[in-house]
Amino acid sequence: PPVQSLLNMDEIEELATKKASKKAWAYYYSAADDKITKRFNTEAFRSILLRPRVFIDCTECSLETTLLGNQVSMPIYVAPAAQARLGHPSGEAGIAEACGGFGALQIISNSASMTPEQIVANAVPGQTFGWQLYVQDDRTKSEKMIARVNKLSAIKFLVLTLDTPVMGKREDDQRGGNVINELTAMESPEGSEPVPEKQVFAGFDPSLTWTETLAWLAKHTSLPVVLKGIQTHEDAYIAALHNSQVKGIVLSNHGGRSLDTAPPAVHTLLEMRKYCPEVFDKVEVWIDGGVRRGTDVVKALCLGARGVGLGRPPLWGLAAGGVDGVKRTLQILADETKTCMRLLGVQRLDQLGMQHINTRLLEQQ
Ligand code: FNR
């Protein structure tokens, strides 16, 4: 079926599964161990109930917001994900084209299958990107990459991923016998080719720490830093202590790909509200993992998130139908989010809050 007839994320995933190569499917689908966290990521949203208010004018409804001060058309953004060209030849540049059309933010993976220069080459005016870093144990390699990223004016911030000091055990990938390398196109000799069948995560530095690594990063970029992979209120609190440099955090368990039975982001949001609510005023709090419906987006925003990331859905969209598939993915989620807001009696994102949700079931989990 043409992507325009697809109605939801499940249908996009289903078509992508039919079209993608076995290797691409395994890489995109896989998660750690028994995939409990991957499943909980979606289920946690379902256990939150919405509290719609009625008799409120919802003729107007806008998803516009800012992420780290950058104007965007919606709080939904594309999370960094490696190897988009495995799913479709247009790759990360195809995702960029779709995001440009929507005014949506895209975070480029350190392990993208195209260089950042290629990905931002056709950016439309005002289009915003972030760039995600996995620190290499040969720091000079990372320093060279950061120097390149510093020169690209479309890239407004740097995302340091912390939830993967070593790779989780992803059996779908292993079973294929063909583990995908997350090394980057930036340093592969082929330049823009995906680099398969090397040891996964070889070269990634597992020794990162709050003081050493943030100080090192400050020497190499003046871009604002976002820390990705925060999973407890304790780490959210520590991140906020560094808010002269760290301007945002992403509550994320890497789509369930790192530590199985790690908590879904909505649980961490609840913890933060209880133990360190002041953090929401010190850094922007974004989340990702298991977002498949507009109601999921709205629930995350009600709990205090400002940005909501999509990992697999854009990859499924790309595999299902190239640039049009990614556009369809973003359109469906934007439309669903607006419908949800209207049905709640809300016109703007800043009106969403705890009064719109009931988290009793979530708190029992
Ligand atoms: C990822 N993710 C990821 N994160 C990151 O910081 N750097 C990366 O290179 C990648 N690569 C990557 C590849 C694939 C195939 C997936 C599925 C995910 C994690 C990603 O940014 C995000 O945290 C999760 O994917 C969000 O969960 P959902 O939306 O996939 O459920």
Tab-separated table of C-alpha atoms and ligand atoms in Angstrom:
chain	number	residue	atom	x	y	z
A	1	PRO	CA	0.000	0.000	0.000
A	2	PRO	CA	1.155	3.576	-0.602
A	3	VAL	CA	2.329	5.224	2.636
A	4	GLN	CA	-0.465	7.808	2.420
A	5	SER	CA	-2.992	5.094	3.268
A	6	LEU	CA	-1.174	4.049	6.441
A	7	LEU	CA	-2.996	5.223	9.553
A	8	ASN	CA	-0.738	4.616	12.523
A	9	MET	CA	2.765	3.637	13.651
A	10	ASP	CA	1.893	-0.076	13.775
A	11	GLU	CA	0.931	-0.026	10.099
A	12	ILE	CA	4.109	1.843	9.210
A	13	GLU	CA	6.188	-0.714	11.128
A	14	GLU	CA	4.326	-3.556	9.419
A	15	LEU	CA	5.036	-2.239	5.929
A	16	ALA	CA	8.648	-1.467	6.843
A	17	THR	CA	9.062	-5.013	8.100
A	18	LYS	CA	7.912	-6.333	4.721
A	19	LYS	CA	10.173	-4.018	2.749
A	20	ALA	CA	13.367	-3.934	4.826
A	21	SER	CA	16.187	-6.418	4.417
A	22	LYS	CA	16.479	-9.019	7.165
A	23	LYS	CA	19.574	-7.304	8.480
A	24	ALA	CA	17.968	-3.860	8.570
A	25	TRP	CA	14.862	-5.277	10.236
A	26	ALA	CA	16.930	-7.034	12.918
A	27	TYR	CA	19.013	-3.935	13.586
A	28	TYR	CA	16.026	-1.610	13.903
A	29	TYR	CA	13.756	-4.004	15.788
A	30	SER	CA	16.253	-5.380	18.248
A	31	ALA	CA	16.494	-4.563	21.942
A	32	ALA	CA	18.418	-5.949	24.902
A	33	ASP	CA	17.869	-9.355	26.475
A	34	ASP	CA	14.148	-10.179	26.809
A	35	LYS	CA	13.051	-6.780	25.425
A	36	ILE	CA	11.139	-6.068	28.631
A	37	THR	CA	12.109	-2.387	28.668
A	38	LYS	CA	11.267	-2.023	24.976
A	39	ARG	CA	7.783	-3.378	25.718
A	40	PHE	CA	7.356	-1.356	28.940
A	41	ASN	CA	8.261	1.816	27.061
A	42	THR	CA	5.009	1.597	25.088
A	43	GLU	CA	2.960	-0.015	27.861
A	44	ALA	CA	3.843	2.647	30.438
A	45	PHE	CA	2.138	5.290	28.286
A	46	ARG	CA	-0.954	3.122	28.052
A	47	SER	CA	-1.265	2.911	31.825
A	48	ILE	CA	-1.594	6.703	32.112
A	49	LEU	CA	-5.179	7.897	31.841
A	50	LEU	CA	-6.176	11.237	30.356
A	51	ARG	CA	-8.567	13.669	32.081
A	52	PRO	CA	-10.397	15.589	29.344
A	53	ARG	CA	-12.058	18.888	30.175
A	54	VAL	CA	-15.124	19.928	28.188
A	55	PHE	CA	-16.908	23.083	27.086
A	56	ILE	CA	-13.652	24.784	26.107
A	57	ASP	CA	-13.089	26.463	22.745
A	58	CYS	CA	-10.524	24.381	20.881
A	59	THR	CA	-10.978	25.863	17.405
A	60	GLU	CA	-7.384	26.993	17.478
A	61	CYS	CA	-4.711	24.452	18.339
A	62	SER	CA	-0.957	24.814	17.939
A	63	LEU	CA	1.970	22.474	18.476
A	64	GLU	CA	4.557	25.211	18.142
A	65	THR	CA	7.280	25.413	20.734
A	66	THR	CA	11.004	25.944	21.155
A	67	LEU	CA	13.647	23.324	21.876
A	68	LEU	CA	16.757	24.857	23.451
A	69	GLY	CA	15.590	28.191	22.113
A	70	ASN	CA	15.140	26.961	18.545
A	71	GLN	CA	11.717	27.547	17.022
A	72	VAL	CA	10.087	24.251	15.964
A	73	SER	CA	6.637	23.395	14.645
A	74	MET	CA	6.119	20.631	17.177
A	75	PRO	CA	7.642	19.104	20.318
A	76	ILE	CA	8.114	15.814	18.468
A	77	TYR	CA	11.665	15.361	17.154
A	78	VAL	CA	13.722	12.684	15.429
A	79	ALA	CA	16.044	10.996	17.936
A	80	PRO	CA	19.561	10.015	16.831
A	81	ALA	CA	19.576	6.599	15.194
A	82	ALA	CA	22.442	4.964	13.381
A	83	GLN	CA	22.523	3.525	9.891
A	84	ALA	CA	19.422	4.946	8.198
A	85	ARG	CA	20.716	3.872	4.785
A	86	LEU	CA	20.268	0.273	5.779
A	87	GLY	CA	16.538	0.928	5.469
A	88	HIS	CA	16.483	3.196	2.416
A	89	PRO	CA	19.115	4.750	0.145
A	90	SER	CA	17.993	8.305	0.947
A	91	GLY	CA	19.177	7.680	4.521
A	92	GLU	CA	19.614	10.461	7.065
A	93	ALA	CA	19.440	13.103	4.324
A	94	GLY	CA	15.975	11.774	3.474
A	95	ILE	CA	14.944	12.149	7.097
A	96	ALA	CA	16.348	15.700	7.017
A	97	GLU	CA	14.258	16.507	3.943
A	98	ALA	CA	11.102	15.301	5.696
A	99	CYS	CA	11.937	17.240	8.883
A	100	GLY	CA	12.678	20.387	6.874
A	101	GLY	CA	9.198	20.279	5.394
A	102	PHE	CA	7.668	20.072	8.852
A	103	GLY	CA	9.884	22.452	10.789
A	104	ALA	CA	10.829	19.511	12.993
A	105	LEU	CA	14.116	19.023	14.824
A	106	GLN	CA	16.411	16.135	13.887
A	107	ILE	CA	19.313	14.835	15.946
A	108	ILE	CA	22.002	13.292	13.757
A	109	SER	CA	23.649	10.132	15.095
A	110	ASN	CA	27.402	9.896	15.583
A	111	SER	CA	26.961	6.594	13.761
A	112	ALA	CA	24.924	7.933	10.872
A	113	SER	CA	25.448	6.274	7.514
A	114	MET	CA	26.103	9.688	5.930
A	115	THR	CA	28.341	12.516	7.025
A	116	PRO	CA	26.820	15.478	8.887
A	117	GLU	CA	27.863	17.715	5.984
A	118	GLN	CA	25.810	15.551	3.607
A	119	ILE	CA	22.844	15.424	5.969
A	120	VAL	CA	22.537	19.191	6.495
A	121	ALA	CA	23.452	20.079	2.908
A	122	ASN	CA	19.863	20.672	1.770
A	123	ALA	CA	18.527	22.133	4.995
A	124	VAL	CA	15.812	24.753	4.529
A	125	PRO	CA	16.273	28.170	6.208
A	126	GLY	CA	15.710	27.900	9.949
A	127	GLN	CA	15.949	24.114	9.976
A	128	THR	CA	17.484	22.895	13.234
A	129	PHE	CA	19.702	19.925	13.959
A	130	GLY	CA	21.529	18.473	16.927
A	131	TRP	CA	24.480	16.143	16.642
A	132	GLN	CA	24.938	13.122	18.892
A	133	LEU	CA	28.336	12.014	20.138
A	134	TYR	CA	29.631	8.666	21.321
A	135	VAL	CA	33.043	9.501	22.772
A	136	GLN	CA	35.725	7.346	21.153
A	137	ASP	CA	38.523	5.915	23.273
A	138	ASP	CA	40.884	7.565	20.811
A	139	ARG	CA	39.754	11.045	21.813
A	140	THR	CA	41.462	12.711	18.878
A	141	LYS	CA	38.910	11.024	16.582
A	142	SER	CA	36.017	12.551	18.522
A	143	GLU	CA	37.776	15.918	18.644
A	144	LYS	CA	38.055	15.929	14.854
A	145	MET	CA	34.370	15.112	14.485
A	146	ILE	CA	33.367	17.825	16.946
A	147	ALA	CA	35.526	20.339	15.046
A	148	ARG	CA	33.625	19.481	11.856
A	149	VAL	CA	30.267	19.777	13.594
A	150	ASN	CA	31.235	23.143	15.133
A	151	LYS	CA	31.510	24.515	11.588
A	152	LEU	CA	27.983	23.520	10.534
A	153	SER	CA	25.690	26.398	11.454
A	154	ALA	CA	22.512	24.280	11.156
A	155	ILE	CA	23.716	22.158	14.083
A	156	LYS	CA	22.706	24.003	17.235
A	157	PHE	CA	23.663	21.630	20.052
A	158	LEU	CA	25.548	18.488	20.909
A	159	VAL	CA	23.965	15.395	22.455
A	160	LEU	CA	26.227	13.184	24.538
A	161	THR	CA	24.824	9.661	24.894
A	162	LEU	CA	25.574	8.105	28.282
A	163	ASP	CA	23.390	5.003	28.482
A	164	THR	CA	25.685	2.848	26.379
A	165	PRO	CA	29.168	2.676	27.926
A	166	VAL	CA	29.077	-0.849	26.571
A	167	MET	CA	26.520	-2.231	24.183
A	168	GLY	CA	23.503	-4.111	25.541
A	169	LYS	CA	23.044	-7.761	24.551
A	170	ARG	CA	20.894	-7.627	21.454
A	171	GLU	CA	20.125	-11.157	20.395
A	172	ASP	CA	18.210	-10.367	17.204
A	173	ASP	CA	21.366	-8.738	15.908
A	174	GLN	CA	23.554	-11.601	17.067
A	175	ARG	CA	21.275	-14.275	15.668
A	176	GLY	CA	21.599	-12.767	12.217
A	177	GLY	CA	25.299	-13.465	12.610
A	178	ASN	CA	25.791	-10.089	11.071
A	179	VAL	CA	26.190	-7.526	13.748
A	180	ILE	CA	26.015	-3.982	12.497
A	181	ASN	CA	28.856	-1.725	13.386
A	182	GLU	CA	27.881	1.571	14.941
A	183	LEU	CA	31.108	3.181	13.854
A	184	THR	CA	30.556	6.331	11.982
A	185	ALA	CA	30.569	7.233	8.318
A	186	MET	CA	32.647	10.210	9.405
A	187	GLU	CA	35.650	8.042	9.977
A	188	SER	CA	35.034	5.018	7.802
A	189	PRO	CA	37.297	4.862	4.765
A	190	GLU	CA	34.252	4.410	2.540
A	191	GLY	CA	33.040	7.801	3.677
A	192	SER	CA	29.328	7.375	3.335
A	193	GLU	CA	28.886	3.614	3.293
A	194	PRO	CA	27.382	1.702	6.213
A	195	VAL	CA	30.166	-0.382	7.749
A	196	PRO	CA	28.929	-3.862	8.578
A	197	GLU	CA	30.458	-6.808	10.345
A	198	LYS	CA	32.986	-5.265	12.607
A	199	GLN	CA	32.912	-5.591	16.301
A	200	VAL	CA	30.046	-3.506	17.551
A	201	PHE	CA	30.995	-0.446	19.556
A	202	ALA	CA	34.691	-1.141	19.217
A	203	GLY	CA	36.424	2.119	19.927
A	204	PHE	CA	33.782	3.615	22.201
A	205	ASP	CA	35.123	4.908	25.493
A	206	PRO	CA	33.554	3.239	28.575
A	207	SER	CA	35.488	5.429	31.038
A	208	LEU	CA	33.428	8.645	30.818
A	209	THR	CA	32.712	10.601	34.020
A	210	TRP	CA	30.842	13.783	34.985
A	211	THR	CA	33.881	15.902	35.719
A	212	GLU	CA	36.495	14.637	33.286
A	213	THR	CA	34.327	14.259	30.218
A	214	LEU	CA	32.312	17.461	30.523
A	215	ALA	CA	35.532	19.457	31.030
A	216	TRP	CA	37.069	17.763	27.975
A	217	LEU	CA	33.973	18.558	25.909
A	218	ALA	CA	33.997	22.216	26.985
A	219	LYS	CA	37.492	22.526	25.564
A	220	HIS	CA	36.300	21.413	22.126
A	221	THR	CA	32.917	23.035	21.629
A	222	SER	CA	30.904	25.997	22.823
A	223	LEU	CA	27.683	24.383	21.627
A	224	PRO	CA	25.084	23.718	24.338
A	225	VAL	CA	25.235	20.125	25.589
A	226	VAL	CA	22.331	17.718	26.070
A	227	LEU	CA	22.919	14.548	28.102
A	228	LYS	CA	21.038	11.558	26.690
A	229	GLY	CA	20.272	8.395	28.593
A	230	ILE	CA	19.441	9.799	32.048
A	231	GLN	CA	17.333	7.178	33.841
A	232	THR	CA	17.133	8.240	37.501
A	233	HIS	CA	16.238	11.393	39.431
A	234	GLU	CA	19.707	11.302	41.004
A	235	ASP	CA	21.418	11.712	37.622
A	236	ALA	CA	18.875	14.316	36.504
A	237	TYR	CA	19.815	16.281	39.618
A	238	ILE	CA	23.557	15.996	38.967
A	239	ALA	CA	23.057	17.013	35.330
A	240	ALA	CA	21.272	20.184	36.463
A	241	LEU	CA	24.258	21.084	38.679
A	242	HIS	CA	26.188	21.425	35.402
A	243	ASN	CA	23.661	23.709	33.761
A	244	SER	CA	26.161	26.335	32.683
A	245	GLN	CA	27.131	23.779	30.028
A	246	VAL	CA	24.365	21.150	30.114
A	247	LYS	CA	21.235	22.807	28.784
A	248	GLY	CA	19.093	19.733	28.427
A	249	ILE	CA	18.687	16.080	29.373
A	250	VAL	CA	16.979	13.248	27.532
A	251	LEU	CA	15.330	10.672	29.764
A	252	SER	CA	15.938	7.604	27.643
A	253	ASN	CA	16.809	3.943	27.909
A	254	HIS	CA	17.978	3.808	24.280
A	255	GLY	CA	14.697	2.277	23.148
A	256	GLY	CA	15.327	-0.699	25.436
A	257	ARG	CA	18.554	-1.504	23.625
A	258	SER	CA	20.980	-1.043	26.506
A	259	LEU	CA	19.965	-2.302	29.962
A	260	ASP	CA	16.893	-4.507	29.989
A	261	THR	CA	14.399	-3.698	32.784
A	262	ALA	CA	15.704	-0.121	32.944
A	263	PRO	CA	12.768	2.250	33.526
A	264	PRO	CA	10.610	3.904	30.870
A	265	ALA	CA	11.095	7.683	30.778
A	266	VAL	CA	7.663	8.403	32.265
A	267	HIS	CA	8.743	6.642	35.464
A	268	THR	CA	11.827	8.836	35.665
A	269	LEU	CA	9.634	11.904	35.070
A	270	LEU	CA	7.472	10.846	38.036
A	271	GLU	CA	10.575	10.365	40.220
A	272	MET	CA	11.866	13.772	39.250
A	273	ARG	CA	8.562	15.447	40.085
A	274	LYS	CA	8.772	13.909	43.532
A	275	TYR	CA	12.454	14.299	44.429
A	276	CYS	CA	13.900	17.127	42.331
A	277	PRO	CA	11.114	19.178	40.691
A	278	GLU	CA	13.458	22.176	40.482
A	279	VAL	CA	15.424	20.411	37.723
A	280	PHE	CA	12.616	21.150	35.230
A	281	ASP	CA	13.462	24.855	35.600
A	282	LYS	CA	17.233	24.394	35.289
A	283	VAL	CA	17.516	22.254	32.158
A	284	GLU	CA	15.104	21.292	29.392
A	285	VAL	CA	13.834	17.779	29.944
A	286	TRP	CA	13.181	15.680	26.853
A	287	ILE	CA	12.196	12.048	26.686
A	288	ASP	CA	12.171	9.215	24.172
A	289	GLY	CA	11.268	5.540	24.018
A	290	GLY	CA	8.049	3.858	22.944
A	291	VAL	CA	6.284	6.985	21.669
A	292	ARG	CA	3.813	5.653	19.100
A	293	ARG	CA	0.678	7.798	19.521
A	294	GLY	CA	-0.180	11.462	19.891
A	295	THR	CA	-1.631	10.609	23.306
A	296	ASP	CA	1.852	9.381	24.333
A	297	VAL	CA	3.339	12.733	23.316
A	298	VAL	CA	0.721	14.643	25.296
A	299	LYS	CA	1.189	12.473	28.409
A	300	ALA	CA	4.953	13.073	28.394
A	301	LEU	CA	4.371	16.831	28.086
A	302	CYS	CA	1.838	16.743	30.946
A	303	LEU	CA	4.509	15.128	33.141
A	304	GLY	CA	6.926	17.970	32.384
A	305	ALA	CA	8.826	16.946	29.248
A	306	ARG	CA	9.427	19.688	26.696
A	307	GLY	CA	10.589	17.537	23.763
A	308	VAL	CA	9.533	14.040	22.745
A	309	GLY	CA	11.844	11.941	20.558
A	310	LEU	CA	11.112	9.211	18.035
A	311	GLY	CA	13.739	6.517	17.460
A	312	ARG	CA	12.326	3.665	15.436
A	313	PRO	CA	9.252	5.334	13.854
A	314	PRO	CA	11.230	7.532	11.410
A	315	LEU	CA	13.387	4.529	10.467
A	316	TRP	CA	10.273	2.461	9.842
A	317	GLY	CA	8.837	5.350	7.826
A	318	LEU	CA	11.995	5.584	5.765
A	319	ALA	CA	12.076	1.837	5.121
A	320	ALA	CA	8.354	1.830	4.271
A	321	GLY	CA	8.421	4.691	1.787
A	322	GLY	CA	11.579	6.802	1.763
A	323	VAL	CA	11.130	10.536	2.372
A	324	ASP	CA	7.335	10.224	1.962
A	325	GLY	CA	7.303	7.519	4.600
A	326	VAL	CA	9.068	9.765	7.119
A	327	LYS	CA	6.704	12.621	6.247
A	328	ARG	CA	3.742	10.317	6.816
A	329	THR	CA	5.163	9.262	10.193
A	330	LEU	CA	5.528	12.874	11.345
A	331	GLN	CA	2.125	13.872	9.935
A	332	ILE	CA	0.281	11.075	11.719
A	333	LEU	CA	1.872	11.867	15.074
A	334	ALA	CA	1.361	15.624	14.697
A	335	ASP	CA	-2.306	15.118	13.773
A	336	GLU	CA	-2.879	12.672	16.619
A	337	THR	CA	-1.236	15.052	19.093
A	338	LYS	CA	-3.481	17.922	17.989
A	339	THR	CA	-6.583	15.761	18.186
A	340	CYS	CA	-5.626	14.699	21.699
A	341	MET	CA	-5.060	18.298	22.804
A	342	ARG	CA	-8.423	19.406	21.428
A	343	LEU	CA	-10.210	16.518	23.099
A	344	LEU	CA	-8.543	17.495	26.384
A	345	GLY	CA	-9.690	21.094	25.957
A	346	VAL	CA	-6.265	22.575	25.297
A	347	GLN	CA	-5.076	25.004	22.605
A	348	ARG	CA	-1.405	25.350	23.431
A	349	LEU	CA	1.305	23.065	24.791
A	350	ASP	CA	2.034	25.283	27.797
A	351	GLN	CA	-1.483	24.627	29.058
A	352	LEU	CA	-0.790	20.912	29.486
A	353	GLY	CA	-0.057	19.727	33.018
A	354	MET	CA	-0.631	17.135	35.705
A	355	GLN	CA	-4.302	18.170	35.864
A	356	HIS	CA	-4.780	16.405	32.508
A	357	ILE	CA	-3.553	12.964	33.566
A	358	ASN	CA	-4.200	10.267	36.125
A	359	THR	CA	-1.012	8.320	36.921
A	360	ARG	CA	-2.405	5.979	39.568
A	361	LEU	CA	-1.926	2.847	37.475
A	362	LEU	CA	1.570	3.944	36.396
A	363	GLU	CA	2.573	4.495	40.008
A	364	GLN	CA	1.507	0.946	40.862
A	365	GLN	CA	3.873	-0.510	38.252
B	1	FNR	C1	19.090	4.010	18.294
B	1	FNR	N1	19.388	4.923	19.313
B	1	FNR	C2	20.567	5.642	19.246
B	1	FNR	N2	20.835	6.588	20.192
B	1	FNR	C3	21.976	7.312	20.123
B	1	FNR	O1	22.198	8.156	20.979
B	1	FNR	N3	22.851	7.111	19.086
B	1	FNR	C4	22.646	6.202	18.099
B	1	FNR	O2	23.442	6.048	17.187
B	1	FNR	C5	21.472	5.411	18.189
B	1	FNR	N4	21.224	4.450	17.250
B	1	FNR	C6	20.027	3.789	17.256
B	1	FNR	C7	19.735	2.897	16.231
B	1	FNR	C8	18.518	2.249	16.206
B	1	FNR	C9	18.213	1.307	15.099
B	1	FNR	C10	17.561	2.485	17.228
B	1	FNR	C11	16.220	1.808	17.226
B	1	FNR	C12	17.861	3.357	18.242
B	1	FNR	C13	18.413	5.215	20.385
B	1	FNR	C14	17.418	6.291	19.972
B	1	FNR	O3	18.025	7.549	19.916
B	1	FNR	C15	16.248	6.407	20.959
B	1	FNR	O4	16.737	6.602	22.260
B	1	FNR	C16	15.304	5.211	20.978
B	1	FNR	O5	15.253	4.563	19.735
B	1	FNR	C17	13.902	5.651	21.356
B	1	FNR	O6	13.039	4.571	21.428
B	1	FNR	P1	12.003	4.182	20.243
B	1	FNR	O7	11.358	5.445	19.761
B	1	FNR	O8	12.787	3.482	19.216
B	1	FNR	O9	11.038	3.274	20.949
